[in-house]
Short mmCIF file of C-alpha atoms in Angstrom, two decimals:
data_model
loop_
_atom_site.label_atom_id
_atom_site.label_comp_id
_atom_site.label_asym_id
_atom_site.label_seq_id
_atom_site.Cartn_x
_atom_site.Cartn_y
_atom_site.Cartn_z
CA MET A 10 -13.73 -12.42 5.09
CA LEU A 11 -13.81 -8.59 3.41
CA LYS A 12 -11.12 -6.87 4.91
CA VAL A 13 -11.43 -2.82 3.87
CA GLY A 14 -10.86 0.24 5.26
CA ALA A 15 -8.82 3.57 4.54
CA HIS A 16 -5.76 5.70 4.85
CA THR A 17 -6.38 6.99 8.39
CA SER A 18 -4.91 10.16 9.76
CA ILE A 19 -3.08 9.93 13.24
CA ALA A 20 -3.69 13.73 14.13
CA GLY A 21 -3.98 14.38 17.72
CA GLY A 22 -2.29 10.96 18.34
CA VAL A 23 -2.00 7.65 16.50
CA TYR A 24 -4.87 6.28 18.66
CA ASN A 25 -7.10 8.11 16.61
CA ALA A 26 -6.87 6.65 13.51
CA VAL A 27 -9.01 3.58 15.08
CA GLU A 28 -11.45 5.41 16.15
CA ASP A 29 -11.78 7.28 12.58
CA GLN A 30 -11.42 3.67 11.32
CA VAL A 31 -14.41 2.53 13.19
CA GLU A 32 -16.31 5.69 11.71
CA TYR A 33 -15.55 4.96 8.12
CA GLY A 34 -17.00 1.30 8.92
CA GLY A 35 -13.36 -0.35 8.04
CA ASN A 36 -12.02 -3.39 9.99
CA CYS A 37 -8.29 -2.74 8.65
CA GLY A 38 -6.05 0.42 7.21
CA GLN A 39 -3.22 2.04 6.78
CA ILE A 40 -1.31 5.23 8.25
CA PHE A 41 1.45 7.41 7.86
CA SER A 42 3.11 7.60 11.20
CA HIS A 43 4.39 11.18 10.05
CA SER A 44 4.24 14.13 7.14
CA PRO A 45 5.09 12.00 4.46
CA GLN A 46 6.15 15.61 2.73
CA VAL A 47 9.42 15.80 4.78
CA TRP A 48 12.47 13.52 6.82
CA GLN A 49 10.96 13.66 9.93
CA ASP A 50 11.39 10.94 12.92
CA PRO A 51 7.70 10.11 14.27
CA SER A 52 6.82 10.83 17.49
CA ILE A 53 4.63 8.14 19.17
CA SER A 54 4.93 7.29 22.88
CA GLU A 55 4.98 3.87 24.26
CA ASP A 56 1.65 4.65 25.87
CA ASP A 57 0.10 5.99 22.56
CA ALA A 58 0.93 2.98 21.24
CA GLU A 59 -0.16 0.64 23.47
CA ARG A 60 -3.60 2.53 23.48
CA PHE A 61 -3.69 2.05 19.39
CA ILE A 62 -2.87 -1.82 20.25
CA GLU A 63 -5.39 -1.81 22.35
CA LEU A 64 -7.84 0.04 20.29
CA SER A 65 -7.75 -2.10 16.83
CA GLU A 66 -7.99 -5.37 19.42
CA GLU A 67 -10.96 -3.91 20.76
CA HIS A 68 -12.62 -3.00 17.87
CA ASP A 69 -11.17 -6.10 15.86
CA ILE A 70 -9.35 -3.90 13.24
CA GLY A 71 -6.37 -5.15 11.13
CA PRO A 72 -4.04 -5.88 9.47
CA TRP A 73 -2.93 -2.25 9.79
CA VAL A 74 0.14 -0.95 7.29
CA ILE A 75 2.36 2.26 7.84
CA HIS A 76 2.83 3.75 4.59
CA THR A 77 6.42 5.29 4.38
CA SER A 78 7.75 8.73 3.23
CA TYR A 79 7.27 9.63 0.03
CA LEU A 80 10.68 11.23 -0.10
CA VAL A 81 11.98 7.90 0.05
CA ASN A 82 14.16 6.30 -3.17
CA LEU A 83 15.27 2.65 -2.58
CA CYS A 84 16.42 2.95 -6.42
CA THR A 85 18.34 5.91 -6.09
CA PRO A 86 22.18 6.15 -7.27
CA LYS A 87 23.43 9.36 -4.60
CA ASP A 88 24.84 8.15 -1.65
CA GLY A 89 23.16 11.04 0.51
CA LEU A 90 19.32 10.38 -0.74
CA ARG A 91 20.45 6.48 -0.32
CA GLN A 92 21.19 7.06 3.39
CA LYS A 93 18.07 9.13 3.86
CA SER A 94 16.22 6.68 2.35
CA LEU A 95 17.34 3.79 4.66
CA ASP A 96 17.41 5.48 8.09
CA SER A 97 13.77 6.17 7.28
CA MET A 98 12.91 3.07 6.28
CA GLN A 99 14.32 1.58 9.59
CA THR A 100 12.55 4.11 11.72
CA GLU A 101 9.47 2.93 9.78
CA VAL A 102 9.87 -0.52 10.39
CA ASP A 103 10.80 -0.06 14.34
CA VAL A 104 7.64 2.33 14.71
CA ALA A 105 5.54 -0.90 12.91
CA ASP A 106 7.14 -3.11 15.75
CA LEU A 107 6.16 -0.57 18.21
CA LEU A 108 2.50 -0.40 16.95
CA ASP A 109 2.24 -3.93 16.42
CA ILE A 110 2.06 -3.77 12.63
CA PRO A 111 2.65 -5.95 10.85
CA TYR A 112 3.56 -4.40 7.39
CA VAL A 113 5.63 -1.38 6.08
CA ASN A 114 4.59 -0.21 2.65
CA VAL A 115 6.82 1.59 -0.09
CA HIS A 116 7.56 2.44 -3.56
CA LEU A 117 10.97 1.46 -5.01
CA GLY A 118 11.26 5.09 -6.54
CA ALA A 119 13.33 6.51 -9.60
CA HIS A 120 16.57 5.54 -10.85
CA THR A 121 16.95 8.94 -11.93
CA GLY A 122 19.59 7.84 -14.56
CA ALA A 123 20.77 4.57 -12.93
CA GLY A 124 18.89 2.28 -15.29
CA VAL A 125 16.32 -0.53 -14.78
CA GLU A 126 18.79 -2.85 -13.74
CA GLY A 127 21.26 -0.58 -11.86
CA GLY A 128 18.09 1.11 -10.28
CA LEU A 129 16.58 -2.41 -9.19
CA GLU A 130 20.26 -3.19 -8.02
CA ASN A 131 20.15 -0.28 -5.67
CA ALA A 132 16.51 -0.71 -4.14
CA ALA A 133 17.59 -4.40 -2.88
CA SER A 134 20.78 -2.93 -1.64
CA VAL A 135 19.02 -0.70 0.40
CA LEU A 136 16.64 -3.37 1.32
CA ASP A 137 19.48 -6.00 2.73
CA ASP A 138 20.50 -3.44 5.26
CA ILE A 139 17.38 -2.82 6.99
CA ASP A 140 17.42 -4.47 10.25
CA VAL A 141 13.74 -5.77 10.37
CA PRO A 142 11.99 -6.58 13.29
CA GLU A 143 10.52 -9.98 13.79
CA GLY A 144 6.84 -10.09 12.92
CA VAL A 145 7.26 -7.20 10.18
CA GLN A 146 7.69 -7.30 6.94
CA ILE A 147 8.48 -4.73 4.08
CA LEU A 148 5.93 -4.43 1.22
CA ILE A 149 7.09 -3.04 -2.00
CA GLU A 150 3.73 -1.41 -3.94
CA SER A 151 3.06 -1.78 -7.43
CA ASP A 152 3.88 2.03 -9.17
CA ALA A 153 2.14 3.61 -11.94
CA GLY A 154 5.40 3.81 -13.89
CA SER A 155 5.85 7.64 -14.82
CA GLY A 156 9.49 8.79 -15.74
CA THR A 157 12.00 6.86 -14.20
CA LYS A 158 10.22 5.38 -11.53
CA LEU A 159 10.41 1.82 -11.28
CA GLY A 160 7.50 -0.85 -10.01
CA GLY A 161 5.21 -0.20 -12.48
CA GLN A 162 6.07 -3.86 -14.31
CA PHE A 163 5.23 -6.77 -12.27
CA GLU A 164 9.08 -7.79 -13.26
CA HIS A 165 10.26 -4.91 -11.46
CA LEU A 166 8.66 -6.61 -8.09
CA ALA A 167 10.03 -10.16 -9.23
CA THR A 168 13.63 -8.63 -9.74
CA VAL A 169 13.94 -7.18 -6.30
CA MET A 170 12.67 -10.00 -4.89
CA ASP A 171 14.97 -12.35 -6.03
CA GLU A 172 17.79 -10.18 -5.31
CA THR A 173 17.18 -9.03 -1.88
CA SER A 174 18.42 -10.97 1.09
CA GLN A 175 14.91 -9.76 2.90
CA GLU A 176 11.77 -11.84 2.65
CA ILE A 177 9.71 -8.73 1.30
CA GLY A 178 5.70 -9.06 0.44
CA PHE A 179 4.12 -6.66 -2.05
CA CYS A 180 0.94 -4.48 -2.44
CA ILE A 181 -0.93 -3.63 -5.68
CA ASP A 182 -2.33 -0.44 -6.48
CA THR A 183 -5.45 -0.71 -8.44
CA ALA A 184 -4.97 2.53 -10.15
CA HIS A 185 -0.83 2.34 -10.28
CA ALA A 186 -1.52 -1.18 -12.17
CA TRP A 187 -4.26 0.48 -14.66
CA ALA A 188 -1.71 3.48 -15.06
CA ALA A 189 0.70 1.35 -15.85
CA GLY A 190 -0.87 -0.89 -18.86
CA TYR A 191 -2.69 -3.65 -16.61
CA ASP A 192 -6.30 -3.89 -18.18
CA ILE A 193 -8.28 -4.36 -14.96
CA SER A 194 -11.50 -2.75 -16.05
CA THR A 195 -13.06 -6.14 -16.97
CA GLU A 196 -13.63 -9.43 -15.09
CA GLU A 197 -11.46 -11.39 -17.89
CA GLY A 198 -8.64 -8.68 -17.26
CA VAL A 199 -8.26 -8.89 -13.75
CA ALA A 200 -8.00 -12.75 -13.79
CA ASP A 201 -5.40 -12.07 -16.19
CA THR A 202 -3.73 -9.76 -14.21
CA PHE A 203 -3.91 -11.84 -11.23
CA ALA A 204 -2.48 -14.99 -13.44
CA GLU A 205 0.49 -12.84 -14.56
CA PHE A 206 1.31 -11.77 -10.78
CA ASP A 207 1.09 -14.84 -9.83
CA GLU A 208 3.32 -16.40 -12.95
CA VAL A 209 5.62 -13.56 -12.48
CA VAL A 210 5.67 -12.80 -8.70
CA GLY A 211 3.86 -15.20 -6.91
CA LEU A 212 0.03 -14.75 -5.14
CA GLU A 213 1.47 -15.90 -1.93
CA ASN A 214 3.56 -12.87 -1.71
CA LEU A 215 0.69 -10.20 -2.44
CA LYS A 216 -0.10 -9.32 1.07
CA TYR A 217 -1.87 -5.96 0.89
CA VAL A 218 -4.24 -4.26 -1.93
CA HIS A 219 -4.75 -0.25 -2.45
CA LEU A 220 -8.32 -0.21 -3.49
CA ASN A 221 -8.59 2.96 -6.18
CA ASP A 222 -10.40 4.01 -9.50
CA SER A 223 -8.55 5.89 -11.79
CA LYS A 224 -9.55 9.20 -13.52
CA HIS A 225 -7.00 8.40 -16.05
CA GLY A 226 -6.82 5.54 -19.14
CA CYS A 227 -4.78 2.49 -18.95
CA GLY A 228 -1.30 2.86 -19.77
CA THR A 229 -1.15 6.44 -19.62
CA ASN A 230 1.22 6.14 -15.94
CA LYS A 231 -0.89 8.99 -14.81
CA ASP A 232 -1.48 8.79 -11.03
CA GLU A 233 -5.04 10.16 -9.86
CA HIS A 234 -7.49 8.54 -7.71
CA ALA A 235 -11.42 8.40 -8.50
CA HIS A 236 -14.21 6.59 -6.02
CA ILE A 237 -15.11 3.23 -6.51
CA GLY A 238 -16.39 2.15 -9.80
CA GLU A 239 -16.74 5.82 -10.68
CA GLY A 240 -13.83 6.31 -12.50
CA GLU A 241 -11.88 4.58 -15.73
CA ILE A 242 -11.93 1.37 -14.23
CA GLY A 243 -15.29 1.48 -13.68
CA VAL A 244 -17.60 -0.84 -11.86
CA GLU A 245 -16.97 -4.38 -13.45
CA GLY A 246 -13.16 -4.16 -12.96
CA MET A 247 -13.40 -2.81 -9.20
CA ARG A 248 -15.95 -5.63 -8.69
CA ALA A 249 -13.93 -8.65 -10.08
CA PHE A 250 -10.93 -6.72 -8.43
CA ILE A 251 -12.40 -6.48 -4.87
CA ASN A 252 -13.75 -10.17 -5.14
CA ARG A 253 -10.78 -11.66 -6.56
CA SER A 254 -8.83 -10.07 -3.40
CA VAL A 255 -11.52 -11.26 -0.91
CA GLU A 256 -10.72 -15.01 -2.51
CA GLU A 257 -7.32 -14.54 -2.08
CA GLY A 258 -7.59 -13.48 1.47
CA VAL A 259 -5.70 -9.76 0.72
CA PRO A 260 -6.51 -6.93 2.72
CA MET A 261 -7.69 -3.78 1.05
CA ALA A 262 -6.96 -0.04 2.06
CA LEU A 263 -8.49 2.74 0.12
CA GLU A 264 -7.01 6.06 -0.55
CA THR A 265 -9.93 7.51 -2.54
CA PRO A 266 -10.44 11.33 -2.72
CA THR A 267 -12.95 12.69 -0.55
CA GLU A 268 -14.48 15.20 -2.96
CA ASP A 269 -18.14 15.37 -4.67
CA GLY A 270 -19.66 14.90 -1.02
CA LYS A 271 -18.15 11.32 -1.12
CA SER A 272 -15.65 10.23 1.82
CA PHE A 273 -14.11 7.13 3.29
CA ALA A 274 -17.22 6.11 4.25
CA TRP A 275 -19.27 6.38 0.88
CA ASN A 276 -16.18 4.29 -0.59
CA ILE A 277 -15.89 1.66 1.76
CA GLU A 278 -19.62 1.35 2.01
CA ARG A 279 -19.38 1.16 -2.07
CA VAL A 280 -16.80 -1.81 -1.50
CA ARG A 281 -19.21 -3.60 0.53
CA GLU A 282 -21.99 -3.26 -2.05
CA LEU A 283 -19.43 -5.15 -4.88
CA CYS A 284 -18.42 -7.55 -2.66
CA GLU A 285 -20.11 -10.82 -2.97
CA ALA A 286 -19.10 -12.17 0.31
CA GLU A 287 -20.82 -9.49 2.14
#
């Protein structure tokens, strides 16, 4: 079954994300629990949470995933930033538990001089210190790999999985994987990428996909999203990735732009057109 939705605003109440998702034509999706640009605690009441859960069940929308703040840096060597990142992560998994959301998605962040090995060790250490509620799983998202950011290589993901005591999962962002050098513009390239992920990380650990086309070339480390099939990855690559994700039973959340008169609804319909299972 095709599971596709969009990153959806919680403005006016977290439950509004469900109604927006219905309007987009999605049946799963992603939210921020608060503004991702600042250190901030979510303000979600138990009543709002209950309404979110009830509406999600009523419209058969899920699984949802919470995307953490952009300020979180698991790889940092700085004690102050590490503590802020840990506190933020603890809050996010607790909110996920409140909302009955199974996944919290996070970037590894940048090692900023600690080196690749040191940065990955730092990330595993932060993950170890999070008290993750039963029924919630942390997902590490693949990265575009610019600067000292880690997660662009599948080996980075596997190293963190091996070093942490947490039972983490993973989210592949198609635009990030493309920017990091994985050529997913053809059916063969998608097959090779899934095979490499399976060998290095294990497909059983792939829990979500961020489905985005890219405005930049493969291996450029530039992260700028495009409408499905209209970027550098293109129709063939998007079609192949969508259908392989459906085959593997992995839900997909869109983070596509709203421009050129094309919205999340347009992109979700585009995904349905490219999905052979529809």
